[in-house]
Amino acid sequence: IGKSGERGRLKMGLYGNECPVLVSQFIDFCAGDGIVSTSKLMMEDGLGVITGPVSMANGGVLNVVYPGERLDFGVPSQAYAFARAAGKSKAGDNYVPQPRPTKNSDAIKSESSVRKHDCAGLVSVPAKGMGYGSSGPEDEAFASSFQVTASAVPGMDRDGRKVIGQVLDSTSMDVLERLASIPTKKGIKGVIPGQNSGPP
């Protein structure tokens, strides 16, 4: 946490019965083999391009802290994450990032938020699922993949975001509160941990 060297874990429970497709996507992204939205052929050699799954385990970070409000997690750059995992300085000109997923889009659209964003500790994803938290290029499609509330944030309901889980225990809530209190520069809404400036 910050420069203190503190470590903490957020233990989360997911509403798999109510939001099975969104929860499955979340698990793939956070604890599974990652999300692959390209053709399987793209993952094989011989097509002249390289790519790989996108996941929190490979380049995922606590991307932005909105003090006292929410934490934003994701993979800021797929190319950077791919290069780092391969031990390279850059991914290369033939690297192709995973595009925003379109599989199961109708099922995701039909799944409703389990509850309103009315308290701390709620796990929230974009209305269309992973990859739709920002409007940037494909390389940054998963930069804002999911958020965890640190307080009630009614604006997330107005944005159409969906609650698919919640933080489970008091120890995790203490970690959440600590993360949400990381100091940021005056006038900056959020800060990318480890850097000296806020989000662009």
PDB file of C-alpha atoms in Angstrom:
ATOM      1  CA  ILE A   1       0.000   0.000   0.000  1.00  0.00           C
ATOM      2  CA  GLY A   2       1.658   3.196  -1.172  1.00  0.00           C
ATOM      3  CA  LYS A   3       5.341   3.408  -0.249  1.00  0.00           C
ATOM      4  CA  SER A   4       4.859   1.894   3.211  1.00  0.00           C
ATOM      5  CA  GLY A   5       5.355  -1.702   2.146  1.00  0.00           C
ATOM      6  CA  GLU A   6       2.031  -2.684   3.731  1.00  0.00           C
ATOM      7  CA  ARG A   7       0.221  -5.643   2.231  1.00  0.00           C
ATOM      8  CA  GLY A   8      -3.455  -6.454   2.290  1.00  0.00           C
ATOM      9  CA  ARG A   9      -6.008  -8.734   0.681  1.00  0.00           C
ATOM     10  CA  LEU A  10      -9.576  -8.070  -0.377  1.00  0.00           C
ATOM     11  CA  LYS A  11     -11.659 -11.198   0.074  1.00  0.00           C
ATOM     12  CA  MET A  12     -14.700 -11.032  -2.202  1.00  0.00           C
ATOM     13  CA  GLY A  13     -17.891 -13.005  -2.629  1.00  0.00           C
ATOM     14  CA  LEU A  14     -19.641 -13.056  -6.001  1.00  0.00           C
ATOM     15  CA  TYR A  15     -23.315 -13.304  -6.956  1.00  0.00           C
ATOM     16  CA  GLY A  16     -22.893 -16.216  -9.349  1.00  0.00           C
ATOM     17  CA  ASN A  17     -26.542 -17.251  -9.243  1.00  0.00           C
ATOM     18  CA  GLU A  18     -27.850 -13.803 -10.122  1.00  0.00           C
ATOM     19  CA  CYS A  19     -25.145 -12.763 -12.624  1.00  0.00           C
ATOM     20  CA  PRO A  20     -23.587 -15.994 -13.939  1.00  0.00           C
ATOM     21  CA  VAL A  21     -22.102 -14.597 -17.162  1.00  0.00           C
ATOM     22  CA  LEU A  22     -20.627 -11.450 -15.614  1.00  0.00           C
ATOM     23  CA  VAL A  23     -19.247 -13.416 -12.669  1.00  0.00           C
ATOM     24  CA  SER A  24     -17.708 -16.006 -14.994  1.00  0.00           C
ATOM     25  CA  GLN A  25     -16.048 -13.213 -16.965  1.00  0.00           C
ATOM     26  CA  PHE A  26     -14.799 -11.628 -13.726  1.00  0.00           C
ATOM     27  CA  ILE A  27     -13.307 -14.935 -12.538  1.00  0.00           C
ATOM     28  CA  ASP A  28     -11.577 -15.491 -15.893  1.00  0.00           C
ATOM     29  CA  PHE A  29     -10.068 -12.018 -15.632  1.00  0.00           C
ATOM     30  CA  CYS A  30      -9.038 -12.143 -11.965  1.00  0.00           C
ATOM     31  CA  ALA A  31      -8.367 -15.783 -11.109  1.00  0.00           C
ATOM     32  CA  GLY A  32      -8.525 -17.791 -14.319  1.00  0.00           C
ATOM     33  CA  ASP A  33      -6.457 -17.982 -17.485  1.00  0.00           C
ATOM     34  CA  GLY A  34      -7.525 -14.510 -18.586  1.00  0.00           C
ATOM     35  CA  ILE A  35      -9.916 -13.190 -21.194  1.00  0.00           C
ATOM     36  CA  VAL A  36      -9.378 -14.094 -24.860  1.00  0.00           C
ATOM     37  CA  SER A  37     -11.713 -12.302 -27.250  1.00  0.00           C
ATOM     38  CA  THR A  38      -9.780 -12.896 -30.478  1.00  0.00           C
ATOM     39  CA  SER A  39     -10.060 -15.981 -32.684  1.00  0.00           C
ATOM     40  CA  LYS A  40      -8.248 -19.054 -31.375  1.00  0.00           C
ATOM     41  CA  LEU A  41      -6.174 -18.920 -34.555  1.00  0.00           C
ATOM     42  CA  MET A  42      -4.715 -15.616 -33.361  1.00  0.00           C
ATOM     43  CA  MET A  43      -3.246 -17.465 -30.379  1.00  0.00           C
ATOM     44  CA  GLU A  44      -1.320 -19.863 -32.613  1.00  0.00           C
ATOM     45  CA  ASP A  45       1.981 -19.335 -34.373  1.00  0.00           C
ATOM     46  CA  GLY A  46       2.187 -18.750 -38.085  1.00  0.00           C
ATOM     47  CA  LEU A  47      -0.224 -15.858 -38.619  1.00  0.00           C
ATOM     48  CA  GLY A  48       2.438 -13.175 -38.339  1.00  0.00           C
ATOM     49  CA  VAL A  49       0.965 -11.673 -35.166  1.00  0.00           C
ATOM     50  CA  ILE A  50       1.353 -12.301 -31.451  1.00  0.00           C
ATOM     51  CA  THR A  51      -1.190 -11.862 -28.675  1.00  0.00           C
ATOM     52  CA  GLY A  52      -2.104 -13.276 -25.280  1.00  0.00           C
ATOM     53  CA  PRO A  53      -4.898 -13.381 -22.701  1.00  0.00           C
ATOM     54  CA  VAL A  54      -5.563 -10.275 -20.632  1.00  0.00           C
ATOM     55  CA  SER A  55      -5.796 -10.778 -16.864  1.00  0.00           C
ATOM     56  CA  MET A  56      -5.157  -9.160 -13.492  1.00  0.00           C
ATOM     57  CA  ALA A  57      -2.392 -11.713 -12.923  1.00  0.00           C
ATOM     58  CA  ASN A  58      -0.484 -10.314 -15.896  1.00  0.00           C
ATOM     59  CA  GLY A  59      -0.117  -6.551 -15.602  1.00  0.00           C
ATOM     60  CA  GLY A  60      -3.215  -5.870 -13.509  1.00  0.00           C
ATOM     61  CA  VAL A  61      -3.020  -3.029 -10.988  1.00  0.00           C
ATOM     62  CA  LEU A  62      -4.992  -0.824  -8.671  1.00  0.00           C
ATOM     63  CA  ASN A  63      -5.169   1.786 -11.388  1.00  0.00           C
ATOM     64  CA  VAL A  64      -6.882   4.779  -9.782  1.00  0.00           C
ATOM     65  CA  VAL A  65      -7.917   5.704  -6.256  1.00  0.00           C
ATOM     66  CA  TYR A  66     -10.927   7.974  -5.878  1.00  0.00           C
ATOM     67  CA  PRO A  67     -10.335   8.957  -2.238  1.00  0.00           C
ATOM     68  CA  GLY A  68     -13.076   7.826   0.118  1.00  0.00           C
ATOM     69  CA  GLU A  69     -15.213   6.774  -2.838  1.00  0.00           C
ATOM     70  CA  ARG A  70     -13.928   3.820  -4.886  1.00  0.00           C
ATOM     71  CA  LEU A  71     -10.946   1.885  -6.196  1.00  0.00           C
ATOM     72  CA  ASP A  72     -10.472   1.174  -9.893  1.00  0.00           C
ATOM     73  CA  PHE A  73      -8.655  -1.998 -11.012  1.00  0.00           C
ATOM     74  CA  GLY A  74      -7.508  -3.109 -14.459  1.00  0.00           C
ATOM     75  CA  VAL A  75      -4.728  -3.584 -16.997  1.00  0.00           C
ATOM     76  CA  PRO A  76      -3.648  -0.103 -18.175  1.00  0.00           C
ATOM     77  CA  SER A  77      -1.817  -1.386 -21.258  1.00  0.00           C
ATOM     78  CA  GLN A  78      -2.064  -4.880 -22.704  1.00  0.00           C
ATOM     79  CA  ALA A  79       1.065  -4.332 -24.786  1.00  0.00           C
ATOM     80  CA  TYR A  80       3.111  -3.326 -21.755  1.00  0.00           C
ATOM     81  CA  ALA A  81       1.783  -6.266 -19.721  1.00  0.00           C
ATOM     82  CA  PHE A  82       2.579  -8.703 -22.559  1.00  0.00           C
ATOM     83  CA  ALA A  83       6.106  -7.319 -22.983  1.00  0.00           C
ATOM     84  CA  ARG A  84       6.808  -7.406 -19.263  1.00  0.00           C
ATOM     85  CA  ALA A  85       5.641 -11.021 -18.983  1.00  0.00           C
ATOM     86  CA  ALA A  86       7.899 -11.944 -21.902  1.00  0.00           C
ATOM     87  CA  GLY A  87      10.883 -10.100 -20.410  1.00  0.00           C
ATOM     88  CA  LYS A  88      11.002  -7.588 -23.264  1.00  0.00           C
ATOM     89  CA  SER A  89      11.096  -3.802 -23.354  1.00  0.00           C
ATOM     90  CA  LYS A  90       8.189  -3.637 -25.826  1.00  0.00           C
ATOM     91  CA  ALA A  91       5.613  -5.996 -27.272  1.00  0.00           C
ATOM     92  CA  GLY A  92       6.664  -5.451 -30.887  1.00  0.00           C
ATOM     93  CA  ASP A  93       4.918  -4.159 -33.990  1.00  0.00           C
ATOM     94  CA  ASN A  94       3.181  -7.502 -34.595  1.00  0.00           C
ATOM     95  CA  TYR A  95       1.481  -7.521 -31.193  1.00  0.00           C
ATOM     96  CA  VAL A  96      -2.332  -7.402 -31.277  1.00  0.00           C
ATOM     97  CA  PRO A  97      -4.252  -6.639 -28.045  1.00  0.00           C
ATOM     98  CA  GLN A  98      -7.435  -8.453 -27.063  1.00  0.00           C
ATOM     99  CA  PRO A  99     -10.426  -6.440 -28.329  1.00  0.00           C
ATOM    100  CA  ARG A 100     -13.488  -5.677 -26.248  1.00  0.00           C
ATOM    101  CA  PRO A 101     -15.431  -8.945 -25.824  1.00  0.00           C
ATOM    102  CA  THR A 102     -18.639  -9.426 -27.805  1.00  0.00           C
ATOM    103  CA  LYS A 103     -19.334 -13.028 -26.772  1.00  0.00           C
ATOM    104  CA  ASN A 104     -22.431 -13.393 -24.585  1.00  0.00           C
ATOM    105  CA  SER A 105     -23.259  -9.706 -25.043  1.00  0.00           C
ATOM    106  CA  ASP A 106     -27.012 -10.376 -25.037  1.00  0.00           C
ATOM    107  CA  ALA A 107     -26.772 -12.445 -21.849  1.00  0.00           C
ATOM    108  CA  ILE A 108     -24.677  -9.743 -20.171  1.00  0.00           C
ATOM    109  CA  LYS A 109     -27.186  -7.099 -21.208  1.00  0.00           C
ATOM    110  CA  SER A 110     -29.994  -9.114 -19.623  1.00  0.00           C
ATOM    111  CA  GLU A 111     -28.223  -9.460 -16.261  1.00  0.00           C
ATOM    112  CA  SER A 112     -29.209  -6.740 -13.800  1.00  0.00           C
ATOM    113  CA  SER A 113     -27.242  -5.233 -10.964  1.00  0.00           C
ATOM    114  CA  VAL A 114     -27.868  -7.262  -7.814  1.00  0.00           C
ATOM    115  CA  ARG A 115     -28.284  -4.093  -5.756  1.00  0.00           C
ATOM    116  CA  LYS A 116     -27.647  -0.369  -5.822  1.00  0.00           C
ATOM    117  CA  HIS A 117     -24.195   1.095  -5.164  1.00  0.00           C
ATOM    118  CA  ASP A 118     -25.352   2.222  -1.732  1.00  0.00           C
ATOM    119  CA  CYS A 119     -22.537   1.186   0.605  1.00  0.00           C
ATOM    120  CA  ALA A 120     -18.847   0.362   0.824  1.00  0.00           C
ATOM    121  CA  GLY A 121     -17.413  -2.970  -0.302  1.00  0.00           C
ATOM    122  CA  LEU A 122     -19.405  -3.587  -3.489  1.00  0.00           C
ATOM    123  CA  VAL A 123     -17.725  -5.111  -6.561  1.00  0.00           C
ATOM    124  CA  SER A 124     -18.930  -3.292  -9.662  1.00  0.00           C
ATOM    125  CA  VAL A 125     -18.385  -3.854 -13.397  1.00  0.00           C
ATOM    126  CA  PRO A 126     -19.336  -1.823 -16.486  1.00  0.00           C
ATOM    127  CA  ALA A 127     -22.843  -2.408 -17.883  1.00  0.00           C
ATOM    128  CA  LYS A 128     -21.451  -4.274 -20.911  1.00  0.00           C
ATOM    129  CA  GLY A 129     -18.911  -6.231 -18.864  1.00  0.00           C
ATOM    130  CA  MET A 130     -15.128  -6.363 -18.867  1.00  0.00           C
ATOM    131  CA  GLY A 131     -13.438  -4.248 -21.522  1.00  0.00           C
ATOM    132  CA  TYR A 132     -16.090  -1.543 -21.571  1.00  0.00           C
ATOM    133  CA  GLY A 133     -14.969   0.660 -18.683  1.00  0.00           C
ATOM    134  CA  SER A 134     -13.312   3.186 -20.974  1.00  0.00           C
ATOM    135  CA  SER A 135     -13.598   4.410 -24.546  1.00  0.00           C
ATOM    136  CA  GLY A 136      -9.860   4.378 -25.270  1.00  0.00           C
ATOM    137  CA  PRO A 137      -8.009   2.229 -27.819  1.00  0.00           C
ATOM    138  CA  GLU A 138      -8.155  -1.587 -27.661  1.00  0.00           C
ATOM    139  CA  ASP A 139      -4.795  -1.695 -25.848  1.00  0.00           C
ATOM    140  CA  GLU A 140      -6.433   0.184 -22.954  1.00  0.00           C
ATOM    141  CA  ALA A 141      -9.836  -1.546 -23.181  1.00  0.00           C
ATOM    142  CA  PHE A 142      -9.329  -3.309 -19.819  1.00  0.00           C
ATOM    143  CA  ALA A 143      -7.742  -0.361 -17.989  1.00  0.00           C
ATOM    144  CA  SER A 144     -10.899   0.138 -15.907  1.00  0.00           C
ATOM    145  CA  SER A 145     -12.198  -3.414 -15.576  1.00  0.00           C
ATOM    146  CA  PHE A 146     -13.870  -3.358 -12.181  1.00  0.00           C
ATOM    147  CA  GLN A 147     -14.303  -1.088  -9.203  1.00  0.00           C
ATOM    148  CA  VAL A 148     -14.833  -1.582  -5.480  1.00  0.00           C
ATOM    149  CA  THR A 149     -16.848   1.027  -3.630  1.00  0.00           C
ATOM    150  CA  ALA A 150     -15.447   2.643  -0.475  1.00  0.00           C
ATOM    151  CA  SER A 151     -18.735   4.405   0.245  1.00  0.00           C
ATOM    152  CA  ALA A 152     -22.177   4.840  -1.319  1.00  0.00           C
ATOM    153  CA  VAL A 153     -21.726   6.087  -4.916  1.00  0.00           C
ATOM    154  CA  PRO A 154     -25.164   6.717  -6.491  1.00  0.00           C
ATOM    155  CA  GLY A 155     -23.511   7.984  -9.669  1.00  0.00           C
ATOM    156  CA  MET A 156     -22.433   4.429 -10.460  1.00  0.00           C
ATOM    157  CA  ASP A 157     -26.111   3.457 -10.666  1.00  0.00           C
ATOM    158  CA  ARG A 158     -26.777   6.338 -13.042  1.00  0.00           C
ATOM    159  CA  ASP A 159     -23.859   5.140 -15.187  1.00  0.00           C
ATOM    160  CA  GLY A 160     -25.546   1.738 -15.483  1.00  0.00           C
ATOM    161  CA  ARG A 161     -22.793  -0.167 -13.694  1.00  0.00           C
ATOM    162  CA  LYS A 162     -23.669  -3.544 -12.178  1.00  0.00           C
ATOM    163  CA  VAL A 163     -22.909  -4.901  -8.701  1.00  0.00           C
ATOM    164  CA  ILE A 164     -21.792  -8.545  -9.005  1.00  0.00           C
ATOM    165  CA  GLY A 165     -20.192  -9.119  -5.610  1.00  0.00           C
ATOM    166  CA  GLN A 166     -19.047  -7.678  -2.310  1.00  0.00           C
ATOM    167  CA  VAL A 167     -16.148  -7.652   0.126  1.00  0.00           C
ATOM    168  CA  LEU A 168     -16.741 -10.418   2.664  1.00  0.00           C
ATOM    169  CA  ASP A 169     -15.090  -9.745   6.005  1.00  0.00           C
ATOM    170  CA  SER A 170     -14.034  -6.991   8.392  1.00  0.00           C
ATOM    171  CA  THR A 171     -10.315  -7.501   7.708  1.00  0.00           C
ATOM    172  CA  SER A 172     -10.910  -6.920   3.997  1.00  0.00           C
ATOM    173  CA  MET A 173     -13.049  -3.878   4.761  1.00  0.00           C
ATOM    174  CA  ASP A 174     -10.174  -2.460   6.823  1.00  0.00           C
ATOM    175  CA  VAL A 175      -7.843  -2.947   3.834  1.00  0.00           C
ATOM    176  CA  LEU A 176     -10.402  -1.281   1.568  1.00  0.00           C
ATOM    177  CA  GLU A 177     -10.685   1.693   3.904  1.00  0.00           C
ATOM    178  CA  ARG A 178      -6.893   1.988   4.055  1.00  0.00           C
ATOM    179  CA  LEU A 179      -6.537   1.884   0.271  1.00  0.00           C
ATOM    180  CA  ALA A 180      -9.296   4.449  -0.203  1.00  0.00           C
ATOM    181  CA  SER A 181      -7.495   6.823   2.156  1.00  0.00           C
ATOM    182  CA  ILE A 182      -4.209   6.914   0.218  1.00  0.00           C
ATOM    183  CA  PRO A 183      -3.379  10.630  -0.013  1.00  0.00           C
ATOM    184  CA  THR A 184      -3.552  12.279  -3.424  1.00  0.00           C
ATOM    185  CA  LYS A 185      -2.366  15.639  -4.635  1.00  0.00           C
ATOM    186  CA  LYS A 186      -4.675  18.552  -3.965  1.00  0.00           C
ATOM    187  CA  GLY A 187      -6.958  19.140  -6.909  1.00  0.00           C
ATOM    188  CA  ILE A 188      -6.449  15.669  -8.361  1.00  0.00           C
ATOM    189  CA  LYS A 189      -9.492  13.422  -8.196  1.00  0.00           C
ATOM    190  CA  GLY A 190      -7.546  10.168  -8.202  1.00  0.00           C
ATOM    191  CA  VAL A 191      -3.965   8.993  -8.320  1.00  0.00           C
ATOM    192  CA  ILE A 192      -2.215   6.090  -9.954  1.00  0.00           C
ATOM    193  CA  PRO A 193      -0.439   4.442  -6.985  1.00  0.00           C
ATOM    194  CA  GLY A 194       3.330   4.742  -7.210  1.00  0.00           C
ATOM    195  CA  GLN A 195       3.226   7.786  -9.482  1.00  0.00           C
ATOM    196  CA  ASN A 196       3.208  11.473  -8.739  1.00  0.00           C
ATOM    197  CA  SER A 197       0.312  12.525 -10.915  1.00  0.00           C
ATOM    198  CA  GLY A 198      -3.334  11.718 -11.309  1.00  0.00           C
ATOM    199  CA  PRO A 199      -5.129  10.090 -14.196  1.00  0.00           C
ATOM    200  CA  PRO A 200      -4.900  11.778 -17.616  1.00  0.00           C
TER     201      PRO A 200
END
